[in-house]
PDB file of C-alpha atoms and ligand atoms in Angstrom:
ATOM      1  CA  MET L 276       0.000   0.000   0.000  1.00 93.00           C
ATOM      2  CA  LYS L 277       1.608   3.259  -1.093  1.00 98.00           C
ATOM      3  CA  SER L 278       1.176   6.378   1.018  1.00 98.00           C
ATOM      4  CA  LEU L 279       1.510  10.043   0.224  1.00 98.00           C
ATOM      5  CA  ILE L 280       1.734  12.741   2.859  1.00 98.00           C
ATOM      6  CA  VAL L 281       0.299  16.034   1.638  1.00 98.00           C
ATOM      7  CA  TYR L 282       0.838  18.933   3.964  1.00 98.00           C
ATOM      8  CA  CYS L 283       1.182  22.649   4.321  1.00 97.00           C
ATOM      9  CA  SER L 284       3.032  24.418   7.071  1.00 96.00           C
ATOM     10  CA  TYR L 285       3.398  28.083   7.831  1.00 93.00           C
ATOM     11  CA  GLU L 286       5.708  27.971  10.838  1.00 91.00           C
ATOM     12  CA  GLY L 287       7.313  24.537  10.477  1.00 95.00           C
ATOM     13  CA  ASN L 288       5.465  22.412  13.048  1.00 96.00           C
ATOM     14  CA  THR L 289       3.376  20.420  10.574  1.00 98.00           C
ATOM     15  CA  GLU L 290       6.455  20.019   8.399  1.00 98.00           C
ATOM     16  CA  GLN L 291       8.394  18.474  11.270  1.00 98.00           C
ATOM     17  CA  LEU L 292       5.688  15.900  11.964  1.00 98.00           C
ATOM     18  CA  ALA L 293       5.174  15.210   8.246  1.00 98.00           C
ATOM     19  CA  ASN L 294       8.879  14.393   7.890  1.00 98.00           C
ATOM     20  CA  TYR L 295       8.764  12.176  10.970  1.00 98.00           C
ATOM     21  CA  ILE L 296       5.801  10.179   9.620  1.00 98.00           C
ATOM     22  CA  LYS L 297       7.533   9.947   6.241  1.00 98.00           C
ATOM     23  CA  GLU L 298      10.575   8.323   7.846  1.00 98.00           C
ATOM     24  CA  GLU L 299       8.480   6.032  10.049  1.00 98.00           C
ATOM     25  CA  ILE L 300       6.229   4.586   7.356  1.00 98.00           C
ATOM     26  CA  GLY L 301       8.285   5.198   4.219  1.00 98.00           C
ATOM     27  CA  ALA L 302       5.737   7.469   2.557  1.00 98.00           C
ATOM     28  CA  ASP L 303       6.244   9.937  -0.263  1.00 98.00           C
ATOM     29  CA  ILE L 304       5.707  13.546   0.645  1.00 98.00           C
ATOM     30  CA  LEU L 305       4.249  16.625  -1.000  1.00 98.00           C
ATOM     31  CA  LYS L 306       4.493  20.089   0.481  1.00 98.00           C
ATOM     32  CA  LEU L 307       1.852  22.525  -0.702  1.00 98.00           C
ATOM     33  CA  VAL L 308       3.268  25.989  -1.157  1.00 96.00           C
ATOM     34  CA  VAL L 309       1.217  29.030  -2.027  1.00 95.00           C
ATOM     35  CA  GLU L 310       2.466  30.622  -5.243  1.00 95.00           C
ATOM     36  CA  LYS L 311       2.700  34.097  -3.755  1.00 88.00           C
ATOM     37  CA  GLU L 312       3.263  33.238  -0.129  1.00 81.00           C
ATOM     38  CA  LYS L 313       3.262  36.099   2.331  1.00 78.00           C
ATOM     39  CA  LYS L 314       5.399  35.678   5.450  1.00 79.00           C
ATOM     40  CA  ILE L 315       3.666  37.893   7.941  1.00 85.00           C
ATOM     41  CA  LYS L 316       4.694  38.063  11.571  1.00 80.00           C
ATOM     42  CA  SER L 317       2.945  38.763  14.871  1.00 81.00           C
ATOM     43  CA  LEU L 318      -0.725  39.675  15.214  1.00 88.00           C
ATOM     44  CA  PHE L 319      -1.118  40.562  11.538  1.00 90.00           C
ATOM     45  CA  ARG L 320      -0.532  36.886  10.706  1.00 89.00           C
ATOM     46  CA  PHE L 321      -3.725  35.997  12.583  1.00 91.00           C
ATOM     47  CA  ILE L 322      -5.711  38.809  10.998  1.00 93.00           C
ATOM     48  CA  TRP L 323      -4.529  37.880   7.510  1.00 91.00           C
ATOM     49  CA  GLY L 324      -5.095  34.174   8.240  1.00 92.00           C
ATOM     50  CA  GLY L 325      -8.565  34.876   9.622  1.00 94.00           C
ATOM     51  CA  ILE L 326      -9.548  36.719   6.462  1.00 94.00           C
ATOM     52  CA  GLN L 327      -8.265  33.814   4.351  1.00 93.00           C
ATOM     53  CA  VAL L 328     -10.208  31.267   6.398  1.00 95.00           C
ATOM     54  CA  TYR L 329     -13.501  33.138   6.681  1.00 95.00           C
ATOM     55  CA  MET L 330     -13.512  34.058   3.006  1.00 95.00           C
ATOM     56  CA  THR L 331     -12.834  30.351   2.226  1.00 95.00           C
ATOM     57  CA  LYS L 332      -9.904  31.417   0.069  1.00 94.00           C
ATOM     58  CA  GLU L 333      -8.305  28.868  -2.223  1.00 96.00           C
ATOM     59  CA  PRO L 334      -4.884  30.374  -2.914  1.00 96.00           C
ATOM     60  CA  LYS L 335      -3.086  29.333  -6.082  1.00 97.00           C
ATOM     61  CA  LEU L 336      -0.430  26.761  -5.273  1.00 98.00           C
ATOM     62  CA  ARG L 337       3.048  26.454  -6.670  1.00 97.00           C
ATOM     63  CA  GLU L 338       2.943  23.768  -9.335  1.00 97.00           C
ATOM     64  CA  TYR L 339       3.533  20.211  -8.118  1.00 96.00           C
ATOM     65  CA  ASN L 340       3.968  17.041 -10.042  1.00 94.00           C
ATOM     66  CA  VAL L 341       2.456  14.060  -8.323  1.00 96.00           C
ATOM     67  CA  ASP L 342       0.415  11.186  -9.713  1.00 96.00           C
ATOM     68  CA  LEU L 343      -2.248  10.581  -7.068  1.00 97.00           C
ATOM     69  CA  SER L 344      -3.465   7.417  -8.790  1.00 96.00           C
ATOM     70  CA  LYS L 345      -0.281   5.677  -7.534  1.00 97.00           C
ATOM     71  CA  TYR L 346      -1.344   6.031  -3.895  1.00 98.00           C
ATOM     72  CA  ASP L 347      -3.764   4.055  -1.733  1.00 98.00           C
ATOM     73  CA  ASN L 348      -3.349   6.218   1.359  1.00 98.00           C
ATOM     74  CA  ILE L 349      -3.392   9.997   1.426  1.00 98.00           C
ATOM     75  CA  ILE L 350      -2.251  11.494   4.709  1.00 98.00           C
ATOM     76  CA  ILE L 351      -3.167  15.135   5.000  1.00 98.00           C
ATOM     77  CA  GLY L 352      -1.299  17.287   7.482  1.00 98.00           C
ATOM     78  CA  ARG L 353      -2.223  20.821   8.283  1.00 96.00           C
ATOM     79  CA  PRO L 354      -2.028  23.473  10.957  1.00 96.00           C
ATOM     80  CA  CYS L 355      -5.253  24.354  12.707  1.00 96.00           C
ATOM     81  CA  TRP L 356      -6.351  27.817  11.607  1.00 95.00           C
ATOM     82  CA  PHE L 357      -9.383  29.058  13.499  1.00 94.00           C
ATOM     83  CA  GLU L 358     -10.575  25.520  14.149  1.00 92.00           C
ATOM     84  CA  THR L 359     -10.458  24.624  10.474  1.00 93.00           C
ATOM     85  CA  PHE L 360      -7.797  23.846   7.891  1.00 88.00           C
ATOM     86  CA  ALA L 361      -5.307  26.257   6.423  1.00 93.00           C
ATOM     87  CA  PRO L 362      -6.268  27.476   2.923  1.00 96.00           C
ATOM     88  CA  PRO L 363      -3.700  25.517   0.816  1.00 97.00           C
ATOM     89  CA  ILE L 364      -5.414  22.289   1.844  1.00 97.00           C
ATOM     90  CA  ARG L 365      -8.728  23.697   0.650  1.00 96.00           C
ATOM     91  CA  THR L 366      -7.129  24.366  -2.750  1.00 97.00           C
ATOM     92  CA  PHE L 367      -5.673  20.867  -2.879  1.00 98.00           C
ATOM     93  CA  LEU L 368      -8.998  19.223  -2.032  1.00 97.00           C
ATOM     94  CA  SER L 369     -10.801  21.315  -4.651  1.00 96.00           C
ATOM     95  CA  ASN L 370      -8.273  20.481  -7.334  1.00 96.00           C
ATOM     96  CA  ASN L 371      -8.022  16.734  -6.762  1.00 97.00           C
ATOM     97  CA  LYS L 372     -10.442  13.858  -6.605  1.00 92.00           C
ATOM     98  CA  LEU L 373      -9.576  11.547  -3.717  1.00 95.00           C
ATOM     99  CA  LYS L 374     -12.247   8.956  -4.352  1.00 93.00           C
ATOM    100  CA  ASN L 375     -11.444   5.376  -3.315  1.00 94.00           C
ATOM    101  CA  LYS L 376      -8.466   6.439  -1.203  1.00 97.00           C
ATOM    102  CA  ASN L 377      -7.910   5.898   2.469  1.00 98.00           C
ATOM    103  CA  ILE L 378      -7.697   9.398   3.894  1.00 98.00           C
ATOM    104  CA  TYR L 379      -5.886  10.181   7.138  1.00 98.00           C
ATOM    105  CA  LEU L 380      -5.565  13.539   8.769  1.00 98.00           C
ATOM    106  CA  PHE L 381      -3.263  15.082  11.307  1.00 98.00           C
ATOM    107  CA  VAL L 382      -3.619  18.554  12.698  1.00 97.00           C
ATOM    108  CA  MET L 383      -1.091  20.740  14.472  1.00 96.00           C
ATOM    109  CA  VAL L 384      -2.471  23.073  17.089  1.00 95.00           C
ATOM    110  CA  GLU L 385      -0.959  25.789  19.245  1.00 89.00           C
ATOM    111  CA  THR L 386       1.741  24.331  21.500  1.00 75.00           C
TER     112      THR L 386
HETATM  113  C1  LIG K 289      -3.990  32.318  11.274  1.00 72.71           C
HETATM  114  C2  LIG K 289      -3.770  31.317  12.378  1.00 72.71           C
HETATM  115  C3  LIG K 289      -4.862  30.779  13.062  1.00 72.71           C
HETATM  116  C4  LIG K 289      -4.689  29.820  14.075  1.00 72.71           C
HETATM  117  N1  LIG K 289      -5.767  29.270  14.699  1.00 72.71           N
HETATM  118  C5  LIG K 289      -5.585  28.315  15.658  1.00 72.71           C
HETATM  119  C6  LIG K 289      -6.698  27.698  16.319  1.00 72.71           C
HETATM  120  O1  LIG K 289      -7.854  27.995  16.044  1.00 72.71           O
HETATM  121  N2  LIG K 289      -6.449  26.746  17.267  1.00 72.71           N
HETATM  122  C7  LIG K 289      -5.155  26.368  17.596  1.00 72.71           C
HETATM  123  O2  LIG K 289      -4.976  25.508  18.469  1.00 72.71           O
HETATM  124  N3  LIG K 289      -4.098  26.931  16.982  1.00 72.71           N
HETATM  125  C8  LIG K 289      -4.268  27.887  16.028  1.00 72.71           C
HETATM  126  N4  LIG K 289      -3.184  28.458  15.403  1.00 72.71           N
HETATM  127  C9  LIG K 289      -1.841  28.009  15.760  1.00 72.71           C
HETATM  128  C10 LIG K 289      -1.310  26.968  14.773  1.00 72.71           C
HETATM  129  O3  LIG K 289      -2.285  25.994  14.427  1.00 72.71           O
HETATM  130  C11 LIG K 289      -0.134  26.241  15.402  1.00 72.71           C
HETATM  131  O4  LIG K 289       0.852  27.163  15.774  1.00 72.71           O
HETATM  132  C12 LIG K 289       0.451  25.200  14.475  1.00 72.71           C
HETATM  133  O5  LIG K 289       1.323  24.369  15.208  1.00 72.71           O
HETATM  134  C13 LIG K 289       1.203  25.852  13.327  1.00 72.71           C
HETATM  135  O6  LIG K 289       1.588  24.869  12.422  1.00 72.71           O
HETATM  136  P1  LIG K 289       2.724  25.181  11.327  1.00 72.71           P
HETATM  137  O7  LIG K 289       3.993  25.463  12.106  1.00 72.71           O
HETATM  138  O8  LIG K 289       2.863  23.925  10.522  1.00 72.71           O
HETATM  139  O9  LIG K 289       2.290  26.345  10.513  1.00 72.71           O
HETATM  140  C14 LIG K 289      -3.357  29.419  14.413  1.00 72.71           C
HETATM  141  C15 LIG K 289      -2.265  29.983  13.722  1.00 72.71           C
HETATM  142  C16 LIG K 289      -2.470  30.919  12.727  1.00 72.71           C
HETATM  143  C17 LIG K 289      -1.266  31.499  11.989  1.00 72.71           C
END
């Protein structure tokens, strides 16, 4: 059974866990990166993130080349943004059909 970890990470926490799982189970990995990513610090990050979440934004992602048909298991990793998923995951789910896959999810919260 082949597994693909698909994740996005703004501050690196999800990325760390994604890489750990990759090593543990021998999965392939795909990092979703927003094409025009803004690195905003402090409180403005939350305001900007809140706008993205509540407007259900689907930011354009940097091009990736992965053949999802090769995978049985799709492991989605994402930071928790206002109790829901960060926007790049929304884009990924809109752009790809994950029918007949086993879907797993892990979520990073505030530590
Ligand atoms: C815009 C924004 C909204 C967030 N909302 C939540 C939240 O609702 N609950 C929570 O536990 N953490 C929240 N966090 C914190 C992140 O989920 C947490 O720091 C996570 O570990 C970040 O993962 P990352 O390093 O992969 O980006 C939020 C962070 C940001 C930037």
